[in-house]
Amino acid sequence: MGEVVTISEMREMLGHNRASFRSMKPRWSSAVDQELLDAKFQIENAPVIENDLTLDSSLYVNVSRFKRSYELMEKTLKVYIYKEGEKPIFHQPQAVLKGIYASEGWFMKHMKASKHFVTKKPKEAHLFYLPFSSRMLEEKLYVVDSHTHKNLIQYLKKYLDLISGRYNFWNRIAGSDHFLVACHDWAPSETKKYMNNCIRAMCNSDVKNEGFQLGKDVALPETTIQSSKNPLKQFGGQPPSKRSTLAFFAGRMHGSLRPILLHHWENKDPEIKIFKKLPKSKNNKNYIEYMKSSKFCICAKGYEVNSPRVVEAIFYGCVPVIISDNFAPPFFEVLNWESFAVFLKEKDVPNLKSILVSISDSRYLVMQERVKLVQQHFLWHVKPVKYDIFHMILHSIWYNRVFRVNPR
């Protein structure tokens, strides 16, 4: 493979990983192993869907397999949540319901409240949830300017020592039926040493660094939530005919890519609006209005590959232009991202406009319509609804668990 892993190469990696690695063989058998094997067989042999009013086949790698897998998740999946762990790092989702790390808080909130998926009987659990917040771990334990995460890593190790000493569940498959949901940039390095066997749902999904493994780990959507009481605040955008700006970006100069983007495009072309961070306005109005009225929204990486702009673009009905080499986008296992988003190599920033104008009006209209169709998978609701972001995150974790099952 070349220096940059393309989306098609990621698909090959995923297929290779599916075939080559599984979870460790369980030290003792459990009824859940057979349930997972049965689910895997049913997904692989899913009946072909001709027409589905809620799922447009163009958005998915294989809509039939996705629908069958989702149905089986609803029917079968049981999750055990450990009670151990001290607040606010563990068990306190309300601490992270706003801002760019909100995915981990909202997921924890909904997971802990779920009567459908959560079981109090660990022996019937297919998955075990480690309910910590990577944001709160950083906020409470990181020593400013220390440039080390060692104490954060040790804190998580002590927690694992506690649950593996108190229960046998971690030891049955060395933690590969356990999962975590973490959005902070440091989560991959903090969990790499002691939690690497887990299914790690992380916003920082770089397939070439930090050991992120397609097929085991999950690319977690990074979502900006402005109101913890109304996560759908200001949802939607202008119709295509009223999207007067070709492309838009605004943000801090994090990382090496964004200054290059500004160098080539700031004040260079009236159709392309590229800014540093916009001046503060009530409810971030200027930024949101640009998102709502632009055809394409530039999602340029910062220090790491992930950016909340990917989901923001979808939220406001803007076609995402993802400029972040080696970034595995969310729900990669099931979504056909190239049907509704543009992927640009970082080295192609100078050619940004020529690439965008080469997309015909008819093609753009199709992509924008698909963005609106895929929105249902990227929305947080006060109470979860079918196919929403909570269920999609859980589905990706379930899907990877099913396809890594290793019978004794």
One Martini backbone bead per residue (centre of mass of N, CA, C, O) as a GRO file, in nm:
protein
  408
    1MET     BB    1   0.099   0.034   0.015
    2GLY     BB    2   0.074   0.343   0.039
    3GLU     BB    3   0.101   0.617   0.233
    4VAL     BB    4  -0.202   0.635   0.163
    5VAL     BB    5  -0.512   0.531   0.283
    6THR     BB    6  -0.768   0.443   0.120
    7ILE     BB    7  -1.090   0.353   0.113
    8SER     BB    8  -1.047   0.095  -0.057
    9GLU     BB    9  -0.812  -0.009   0.124
   10MET     BB   10  -0.981  -0.030   0.380
   11ARG     BB   11  -1.164  -0.250   0.274
   12GLU     BB   12  -0.936  -0.455   0.245
   13MET     BB   13  -0.847  -0.451   0.539
   14LEU     BB   14  -1.113  -0.545   0.657
   15GLY     BB   15  -1.125  -0.817   0.507
   16HIS     BB   16  -0.855  -0.924   0.612
   17ASN     BB   17  -0.918  -0.900   0.917
   18ARG     BB   18  -1.164  -1.082   0.923
   19ALA     BB   19  -0.993  -1.340   0.824
   20SER     BB   20  -0.737  -1.326   1.043
   21PHE     BB   21  -0.893  -1.206   1.302
   22ARG     BB   22  -0.969  -1.290   1.632
   23SER     BB   23  -1.060  -1.371   1.906
   24MET     BB   24  -0.991  -1.527   2.160
   25LYS     BB   25  -1.002  -1.815   2.298
   26PRO     BB   26  -1.199  -1.943   2.512
   27ARG     BB   27  -1.160  -2.086   2.828
   28TRP     BB   28  -1.479  -2.097   2.819
   29SER     BB   29  -1.788  -2.176   2.759
   30SER     BB   30  -2.083  -2.018   2.597
   31ALA     BB   31  -2.394  -1.939   2.485
   32VAL     BB   32  -2.309  -1.672   2.336
   33ASP     BB   33  -2.137  -1.797   2.112
   34GLN     BB   34  -2.369  -1.930   1.953
   35GLU     BB   35  -2.535  -1.672   1.908
   36LEU     BB   36  -2.313  -1.533   1.738
   37LEU     BB   37  -2.287  -1.749   1.518
   38ASP     BB   38  -2.579  -1.731   1.423
   39ALA     BB   39  -2.568  -1.432   1.345
   40LYS     BB   40  -2.347  -1.453   1.135
   41PHE     BB   41  -2.496  -1.644   0.944
   42GLN     BB   42  -2.744  -1.453   0.894
   43ILE     BB   43  -2.584  -1.216   0.777
   44GLU     BB   44  -2.437  -1.372   0.542
   45ASN     BB   45  -2.759  -1.477   0.467
   46ALA     BB   46  -2.913  -1.242   0.378
   47PRO     BB   47  -3.183  -1.121   0.254
   48VAL     BB   48  -3.278  -0.958  -0.015
   49ILE     BB   49  -3.334  -0.620  -0.065
   50GLU     BB   50  -3.539  -0.426  -0.258
   51ASN     BB   51  -3.732  -0.248  -0.056
   52ASP     BB   52  -3.675   0.047   0.161
   53LEU     BB   53  -3.806   0.321   0.329
   54THR     BB   54  -3.550   0.368   0.547
   55LEU     BB   55  -3.333   0.234   0.335
   56ASP     BB   56  -3.080   0.337   0.127
   57SER     BB   57  -2.869   0.146  -0.061
   58SER     BB   58  -2.649   0.371  -0.143
   59LEU     BB   59  -2.538   0.402   0.173
   60TYR     BB   60  -2.440   0.097   0.147
   61VAL     BB   61  -2.257  -0.180   0.121
   62ASN     BB   62  -2.498  -0.374   0.265
   63VAL     BB   63  -2.824  -0.356   0.334
   64SER     BB   64  -2.902  -0.648   0.410
   65ARG     BB   65  -2.691  -0.695   0.632
   66PHE     BB   66  -2.756  -0.455   0.806
   67LYS     BB   67  -3.052  -0.516   0.871
   68ARG     BB   68  -3.007  -0.795   0.997
   69SER     BB   69  -2.809  -0.706   1.217
   70TYR     BB   70  -2.995  -0.503   1.355
   71GLU     BB   71  -3.222  -0.702   1.427
   72LEU     BB   72  -3.037  -0.889   1.600
   73MET     BB   73  -2.959  -0.682   1.804
   74GLU     BB   74  -3.246  -0.623   1.911
   75LYS     BB   75  -3.300  -0.933   1.986
   76THR     BB   76  -3.009  -1.021   2.141
   77LEU     BB   77  -2.857  -0.803   2.284
   78LYS     BB   78  -2.627  -0.798   2.571
   79VAL     BB   79  -2.535  -0.569   2.839
   80TYR     BB   80  -2.269  -0.518   3.065
   81ILE     BB   81  -2.232  -0.304   3.354
   82TYR     BB   82  -2.010  -0.178   3.544
   83LYS     BB   83  -2.006  -0.049   3.880
   84GLU     BB   84  -1.738   0.029   3.877
   85GLY     BB   85  -1.617   0.335   3.954
   86GLU     BB   86  -1.539   0.671   3.972
   87LYS     BB   87  -1.645   0.968   4.012
   88PRO     BB   88  -1.639   1.134   3.697
   89ILE     BB   89  -1.502   0.918   3.510
   90PHE     BB   90  -1.735   0.745   3.606
   91HIS     BB   91  -2.080   0.744   3.568
   92GLN     BB   92  -2.088   1.068   3.425
   93PRO     BB   93  -2.242   1.190   3.156
   94GLN     BB   94  -2.325   1.493   3.230
   95ALA     BB   95  -2.020   1.601   3.190
   96VAL     BB   96  -2.058   1.504   2.852
   97LEU     BB   97  -2.309   1.681   2.667
   98LYS     BB   98  -2.100   1.891   2.559
   99GLY     BB   99  -1.944   1.941   2.276
  100ILE     BB  100  -1.689   1.742   2.113
  101TYR     BB  101  -1.725   1.489   2.342
  102ALA     BB  102  -2.038   1.394   2.356
  103SER     BB  103  -2.054   1.099   2.267
  104GLU     BB  104  -1.969   0.964   2.539
  105GLY     BB  105  -2.201   1.081   2.711
  106TRP     BB  106  -2.454   0.993   2.545
  107PHE     BB  107  -2.395   0.697   2.540
  108MET     BB  108  -2.389   0.648   2.844
  109LYS     BB  109  -2.670   0.747   2.905
  110HIS     BB  110  -2.824   0.540   2.719
  111MET     BB  111  -2.700   0.276   2.820
  112LYS     BB  112  -2.782   0.300   3.125
  113ALA     BB  113  -3.104   0.337   3.041
  114SER     BB  114  -3.126   0.058   2.913
  115LYS     BB  115  -3.372  -0.205   2.903
  116HIS     BB  116  -3.307  -0.368   2.643
  117PHE     BB  117  -2.974  -0.424   2.663
  118VAL     BB  118  -2.952  -0.444   2.964
  119THR     BB  119  -2.785  -0.654   3.204
  120LYS     BB  120  -2.761  -0.827   3.531
  121LYS     BB  121  -2.648  -1.088   3.365
  122PRO     BB  122  -2.333  -1.165   3.270
  123LYS     BB  123  -2.376  -1.457   3.138
  124GLU     BB  124  -2.570  -1.312   2.897
  125ALA     BB  125  -2.339  -1.148   2.781
  126HIS     BB  126  -2.183  -1.014   2.483
  127LEU     BB  127  -2.117  -0.742   2.644
  128PHE     BB  128  -1.872  -0.512   2.800
  129TYR     BB  129  -1.888  -0.210   2.981
  130LEU     BB  130  -1.660   0.071   3.004
  131PRO     BB  131  -1.770   0.360   3.196
  132PHE     BB  132  -1.578   0.596   3.056
  133SER     BB  133  -1.414   0.922   3.039
  134SER     BB  134  -1.169   1.073   2.855
  135ARG     BB  135  -1.225   1.365   2.932
  136MET     BB  136  -1.223   1.332   3.248
  137LEU     BB  137  -0.947   1.205   3.269
  138GLU     BB  138  -0.799   1.458   3.168
  139GLU     BB  139  -0.923   1.677   3.358
  140LYS     BB  140  -0.841   1.528   3.644
  141LEU     BB  141  -0.522   1.405   3.577
  142TYR     BB  142  -0.383   1.604   3.413
  143VAL     BB  143  -0.068   1.754   3.393
  144VAL     BB  144   0.023   2.046   3.320
  145ASP     BB  145   0.304   2.025   3.111
  146SER     BB  146   0.404   1.712   3.136
  147HIS     BB  147   0.384   1.525   2.872
  148THR     BB  148   0.202   1.293   3.021
  149HIS     BB  149  -0.005   0.973   3.051
  150LYS     BB  150   0.072   0.764   3.276
  151ASN     BB  151  -0.146   0.818   3.500
  152LEU     BB  152  -0.389   0.745   3.317
  153ILE     BB  153  -0.306   0.456   3.251
  154GLN     BB  154  -0.287   0.358   3.549
  155TYR     BB  155  -0.581   0.406   3.619
  156LEU     BB  156  -0.694   0.194   3.417
  157LYS     BB  157  -0.537  -0.048   3.527
  158LYS     BB  158  -0.663  -0.053   3.809
  159TYR     BB  159  -0.944  -0.109   3.705
  160LEU     BB  160  -0.883  -0.378   3.565
  161ASP     BB  161  -0.774  -0.521   3.813
  162LEU     BB  162  -1.039  -0.508   3.965
  163ILE     BB  163  -1.233  -0.662   3.762
  164SER     BB  164  -1.044  -0.918   3.717
  165GLY     BB  165  -1.042  -0.990   4.028
  166ARG     BB  166  -1.365  -0.993   4.080
  167TYR     BB  167  -1.387  -1.116   3.789
  168ASN     BB  168  -1.405  -1.349   3.498
  169PHE     BB  169  -1.482  -1.209   3.223
  170TRP     BB  170  -1.215  -1.094   3.118
  171ASN     BB  171  -1.061  -1.384   3.117
  172ARG     BB  172  -1.206  -1.552   2.897
  173ILE     BB  173  -1.105  -1.321   2.641
  174ALA     BB  174  -0.911  -1.088   2.726
  175GLY     BB  175  -1.146  -0.852   2.663
  176SER     BB  176  -1.292  -0.897   2.363
  177ASP     BB  177  -1.598  -0.840   2.505
  178HIS     BB  178  -1.506  -0.550   2.543
  179PHE     BB  179  -1.592  -0.191   2.585
  180LEU     BB  180  -1.531   0.143   2.452
  181VAL     BB  181  -1.606   0.513   2.476
  182ALA     BB  182  -1.387   0.752   2.302
  183CYS     BB  183  -1.300   1.106   2.206
  184HIS     BB  184  -1.033   1.164   2.281
  185ASP     BB  185  -0.724   1.194   2.136
  186TRP     BB  186  -0.580   0.999   2.366
  187ALA     BB  187  -0.724   0.720   2.373
  188PRO     BB  188  -0.538   0.531   2.211
  189SER     BB  189  -0.284   0.557   2.403
  190GLU     BB  190  -0.432   0.490   2.678
  191THR     BB  191  -0.548   0.187   2.559
  192LYS     BB  192  -0.320   0.015   2.416
  193LYS     BB  193  -0.189  -0.163   2.646
  194TYR     BB  194  -0.457  -0.277   2.830
  195MET     BB  195  -0.713  -0.239   2.595
  196ASN     BB  196  -0.657  -0.374   2.305
  197ASN     BB  197  -0.871  -0.614   2.305
  198CYS     BB  198  -1.077  -0.426   2.282
  199ILE     BB  199  -1.348  -0.250   2.183
  200ARG     BB  200  -1.270   0.063   2.028
  201ALA     BB  201  -1.449   0.359   2.052
  202MET     BB  202  -1.313   0.618   1.835
  203CYS     BB  203  -1.244   0.924   1.700
  204ASN     BB  204  -0.937   0.840   1.671
  205SER     BB  205  -0.920   0.692   1.338
  206ASP     BB  206  -0.609   0.579   1.278
  207VAL     BB  207  -0.474   0.334   1.059
  208LYS     BB  208  -0.143   0.424   1.121
  209ASN     BB  209  -0.211   0.480   1.430
  210GLU     BB  210  -0.239   0.358   1.759
  211GLY     BB  211  -0.370   0.069   1.667
  212PHE     BB  212  -0.598   0.092   1.473
  213GLN     BB  213  -0.854  -0.165   1.406
  214LEU     BB  214  -1.003  -0.288   1.159
  215GLY     BB  215  -1.275  -0.492   1.290
  216LYS     BB  216  -1.245  -0.401   1.597
  217ASP     BB  217  -1.257  -0.114   1.583
  218VAL     BB  218  -1.431   0.208   1.626
  219ALA     BB  219  -1.571   0.477   1.457
  220LEU     BB  220  -1.635   0.767   1.623
  221PRO     BB  221  -1.843   1.017   1.637
  222GLU     BB  222  -1.794   1.363   1.621
  223THR     BB  223  -1.990   1.580   1.835
  224THR     BB  224  -2.161   1.886   1.840
  225ILE     BB  225  -2.303   2.010   2.143
  226GLN     BB  226  -2.503   2.286   2.257
  227SER     BB  227  -2.757   2.117   2.384
  228SER     BB  228  -2.857   1.897   2.635
  229LYS     BB  229  -3.180   1.938   2.579
  230ASN     BB  230  -3.110   2.004   2.247
  231PRO     BB  231  -2.942   1.827   2.006
  232LEU     BB  232  -3.130   1.959   1.749
  233LYS     BB  233  -3.022   2.228   1.733
  234GLN     BB  234  -3.031   2.373   1.416
  235PHE     BB  235  -3.130   2.176   1.226
  236GLY     BB  236  -3.024   2.197   0.912
  237GLY     BB  237  -3.091   2.356   0.578
  238GLN     BB  238  -3.051   2.456   0.279
  239PRO     BB  239  -3.126   2.438  -0.024
  240PRO     BB  240  -2.939   2.407  -0.303
  241SER     BB  241  -3.041   2.686  -0.437
  242LYS     BB  242  -2.927   2.841  -0.148
  243ARG     BB  243  -2.623   2.751  -0.202
  244SER     BB  244  -2.375   2.995  -0.261
  245THR     BB  245  -2.141   2.831  -0.145
  246LEU     BB  246  -1.908   2.609  -0.230
  247ALA     BB  247  -1.688   2.653   0.018
  248PHE     BB  248  -1.619   2.568   0.376
  249PHE     BB  249  -1.400   2.717   0.639
  250ALA     BB  250  -1.350   2.703   1.007
  251GLY     BB  251  -1.059   2.749   1.231
  252ARG     BB  252  -0.820   2.642   1.395
  253MET     BB  253  -0.451   2.597   1.375
  254HIS     BB  254  -0.445   2.289   1.377
  255GLY     BB  255  -0.179   2.174   1.275
  256SER     BB  256  -0.050   2.144   0.932
  257LEU     BB  257  -0.297   2.173   0.724
  258ARG     BB  258  -0.456   2.443   0.768
  259PRO     BB  259  -0.235   2.648   0.677
  260ILE     BB  260  -0.239   2.541   0.386
  261LEU     BB  261  -0.531   2.604   0.322
  262LEU     BB  262  -0.500   2.912   0.367
  263HIS     BB  263  -0.270   2.973   0.171
  264HIS     BB  264  -0.449   2.884  -0.090
  265TRP     BB  265  -0.770   3.014   0.006
  266GLU     BB  266  -0.742   3.277   0.142
  267ASN     BB  267  -0.874   3.523  -0.046
  268LYS     BB  268  -0.878   3.375  -0.358
  269ASP     BB  269  -1.202   3.302  -0.367
  270PRO     BB  270  -1.542   3.377  -0.370
  271GLU     BB  271  -1.643   3.061  -0.350
  272ILE     BB  272  -1.418   3.037  -0.118
  273LYS     BB  273  -1.451   2.992   0.241
  274ILE     BB  274  -1.156   3.068   0.426
  275PHE     BB  275  -1.087   3.041   0.778
  276LYS     BB  276  -1.041   3.119   1.061
  277LYS     BB  277  -1.157   3.181   1.342
  278LEU     BB  278  -1.446   3.300   1.419
  279PRO     BB  279  -1.614   3.521   1.556
  280LYS     BB  280  -1.803   3.569   1.808
  281SER     BB  281  -2.139   3.436   1.845
  282LYS     BB  282  -2.450   3.373   1.882
  283ASN     BB  283  -2.463   3.038   1.864
  284ASN     BB  284  -2.261   3.033   1.624
  285LYS     BB  285  -2.400   3.163   1.367
  286ASN     BB  286  -2.196   3.207   1.135
  287TYR     BB  287  -2.100   2.916   1.105
  288ILE     BB  288  -2.379   2.784   1.061
  289GLU     BB  289  -2.465   2.951   0.811
  290TYR     BB  290  -2.244   2.846   0.630
  291MET     BB  291  -2.324   2.548   0.646
  292LYS     BB  292  -2.627   2.595   0.541
  293SER     BB  293  -2.499   2.765   0.258
  294SER     BB  294  -2.323   2.521   0.161
  295LYS     BB  295  -2.223   2.272  -0.042
  296PHE     BB  296  -1.932   2.251   0.087
  297CYS     BB  297  -1.754   2.096   0.364
  298ILE     BB  298  -1.461   2.139   0.528
  299CYS     BB  299  -1.271   1.850   0.667
  300ALA     BB  300  -1.006   1.931   0.851
  301LYS     BB  301  -0.759   1.840   1.009
  302GLY     BB  302  -0.576   1.846   1.290
  303TYR     BB  303  -0.385   1.689   1.500
  304GLU     BB  304  -0.595   1.487   1.410
  305VAL     BB  305  -0.813   1.310   1.202
  306ASN     BB  306  -1.039   1.427   1.355
  307SER     BB  307  -1.375   1.588   1.314
  308PRO     BB  308  -1.676   1.755   1.377
  309ARG     BB  309  -1.743   1.842   1.073
  310VAL     BB  310  -1.859   1.585   0.958
  311VAL     BB  311  -2.127   1.592   1.121
  312GLU     BB  312  -2.203   1.885   1.075
  313ALA     BB  313  -2.248   1.870   0.776
  314ILE     BB  314  -2.478   1.664   0.791
  315PHE     BB  315  -2.663   1.827   0.985
  316TYR     BB  316  -2.662   2.081   0.753
  317GLY     BB  317  -2.660   1.955   0.449
  318CYS     BB  318  -2.349   1.912   0.384
  319VAL     BB  319  -2.098   1.822   0.185
  320PRO     BB  320  -1.834   1.637   0.262
  321VAL     BB  321  -1.478   1.732   0.285
  322ILE     BB  322  -1.225   1.503   0.337
  323ILE     BB  323  -0.911   1.608   0.501
  324SER     BB  324  -0.770   1.292   0.600
  325ASP     BB  325  -0.535   1.090   0.633
  326ASN     BB  326  -0.633   0.771   0.749
  327PHE     BB  327  -0.943   0.808   0.790
  328ALA     BB  328  -1.193   0.647   0.963
  329PRO     BB  329  -1.509   0.649   0.923
  330PRO     BB  330  -1.803   0.623   1.042
  331PHE     BB  331  -1.948   0.322   0.996
  332PHE     BB  332  -1.760   0.161   0.789
  333GLU     BB  333  -1.891  -0.127   0.782
  334VAL     BB  334  -2.176   0.002   0.630
  335LEU     BB  335  -2.090   0.263   0.490
  336ASN     BB  336  -2.103   0.453   0.178
  337TRP     BB  337  -1.925   0.732   0.170
  338GLU     BB  338  -1.882   0.795  -0.147
  339SER     BB  339  -2.198   0.870  -0.191
  340PHE     BB  340  -2.176   1.156   0.025
  341ALA     BB  341  -1.856   1.201  -0.005
  342VAL     BB  342  -1.541   1.370  -0.004
  343PHE     BB  343  -1.205   1.264  -0.085
  344LEU     BB  344  -0.897   1.426   0.015
  345LYS     BB  345  -0.588   1.469  -0.025
  346GLU     BB  346  -0.362   1.665   0.125
  347LYS     BB  347  -0.191   1.721  -0.144
  348ASP     BB  348  -0.475   1.844  -0.293
  349VAL     BB  349  -0.540   2.136  -0.195
  350PRO     BB  350  -0.464   2.311  -0.456
  351ASN     BB  351  -0.721   2.139  -0.609
  352LEU     BB  352  -0.998   2.195  -0.483
  353LYS     BB  353  -1.172   2.341  -0.699
  354SER     BB  354  -1.137   2.150  -0.943
  355ILE     BB  355  -1.267   1.910  -0.797
  356LEU     BB  356  -1.547   2.037  -0.732
  357VAL     BB  357  -1.624   2.137  -1.031
  358SER     BB  358  -1.619   1.835  -1.147
  359ILE     BB  359  -1.885   1.822  -1.005
  360SER     BB  360  -2.178   1.784  -1.098
  361ASP     BB  361  -2.489   1.892  -1.042
  362SER     BB  362  -2.623   1.613  -1.039
  363ARG     BB  363  -2.425   1.485  -0.841
  364TYR     BB  364  -2.464   1.679  -0.609
  365LEU     BB  365  -2.770   1.630  -0.564
  366VAL     BB  366  -2.736   1.337  -0.484
  367MET     BB  367  -2.546   1.379  -0.242
  368GLN     BB  368  -2.730   1.571  -0.080
  369GLU     BB  369  -2.962   1.371  -0.050
  370ARG     BB  370  -2.790   1.159   0.104
  371VAL     BB  371  -2.725   1.330   0.345
  372LYS     BB  372  -3.022   1.344   0.440
  373LEU     BB  373  -3.056   1.031   0.468
  374VAL     BB  374  -2.804   0.993   0.679
  375GLN     BB  375  -2.880   1.166   0.930
  376GLN     BB  376  -3.021   0.953   1.119
  377HIS     BB  377  -2.720   0.836   1.208
  378PHE     BB  378  -2.631   1.150   1.348
  379LEU     BB  379  -2.851   1.160   1.587
  380TRP     BB  380  -2.938   1.303   1.881
  381HIS     BB  381  -3.156   1.197   2.143
  382VAL     BB  382  -3.315   1.209   2.431
  383LYS     BB  383  -3.451   0.960   2.292
  384PRO     BB  384  -3.400   0.689   2.142
  385VAL     BB  385  -3.389   0.587   1.795
  386LYS     BB  386  -3.410   0.431   1.524
  387TYR     BB  387  -3.093   0.454   1.366
  388ASP     BB  388  -2.933   0.612   1.543
  389ILE     BB  389  -2.635   0.693   1.686
  390PHE     BB  390  -2.653   0.501   1.919
  391HIS     BB  391  -2.726   0.244   1.753
  392MET     BB  392  -2.478   0.262   1.559
  393ILE     BB  393  -2.258   0.227   1.764
  394LEU     BB  394  -2.361  -0.040   1.878
  395HIS     BB  395  -2.356  -0.189   1.608
  396SER     BB  396  -2.051  -0.179   1.551
  397ILE     BB  397  -1.978  -0.340   1.803
  398TRP     BB  398  -2.149  -0.589   1.742
  399TYR     BB  399  -2.032  -0.654   1.460
  400ASN     BB  400  -1.738  -0.704   1.560
  401ARG     BB  401  -1.811  -0.928   1.753
  402VAL     BB  402  -1.938  -1.128   1.556
  403PHE     BB  403  -1.674  -1.130   1.347
  404ARG     BB  404  -1.484  -1.243   1.614
  405VAL     BB  405  -1.582  -1.502   1.680
  406ASN     BB  406  -1.449  -1.780   1.898
  407PRO     BB  407  -1.476  -2.090   1.930
  408ARG     BB  408  -1.389  -2.354   2.147
   0.00000   0.00000   0.00000
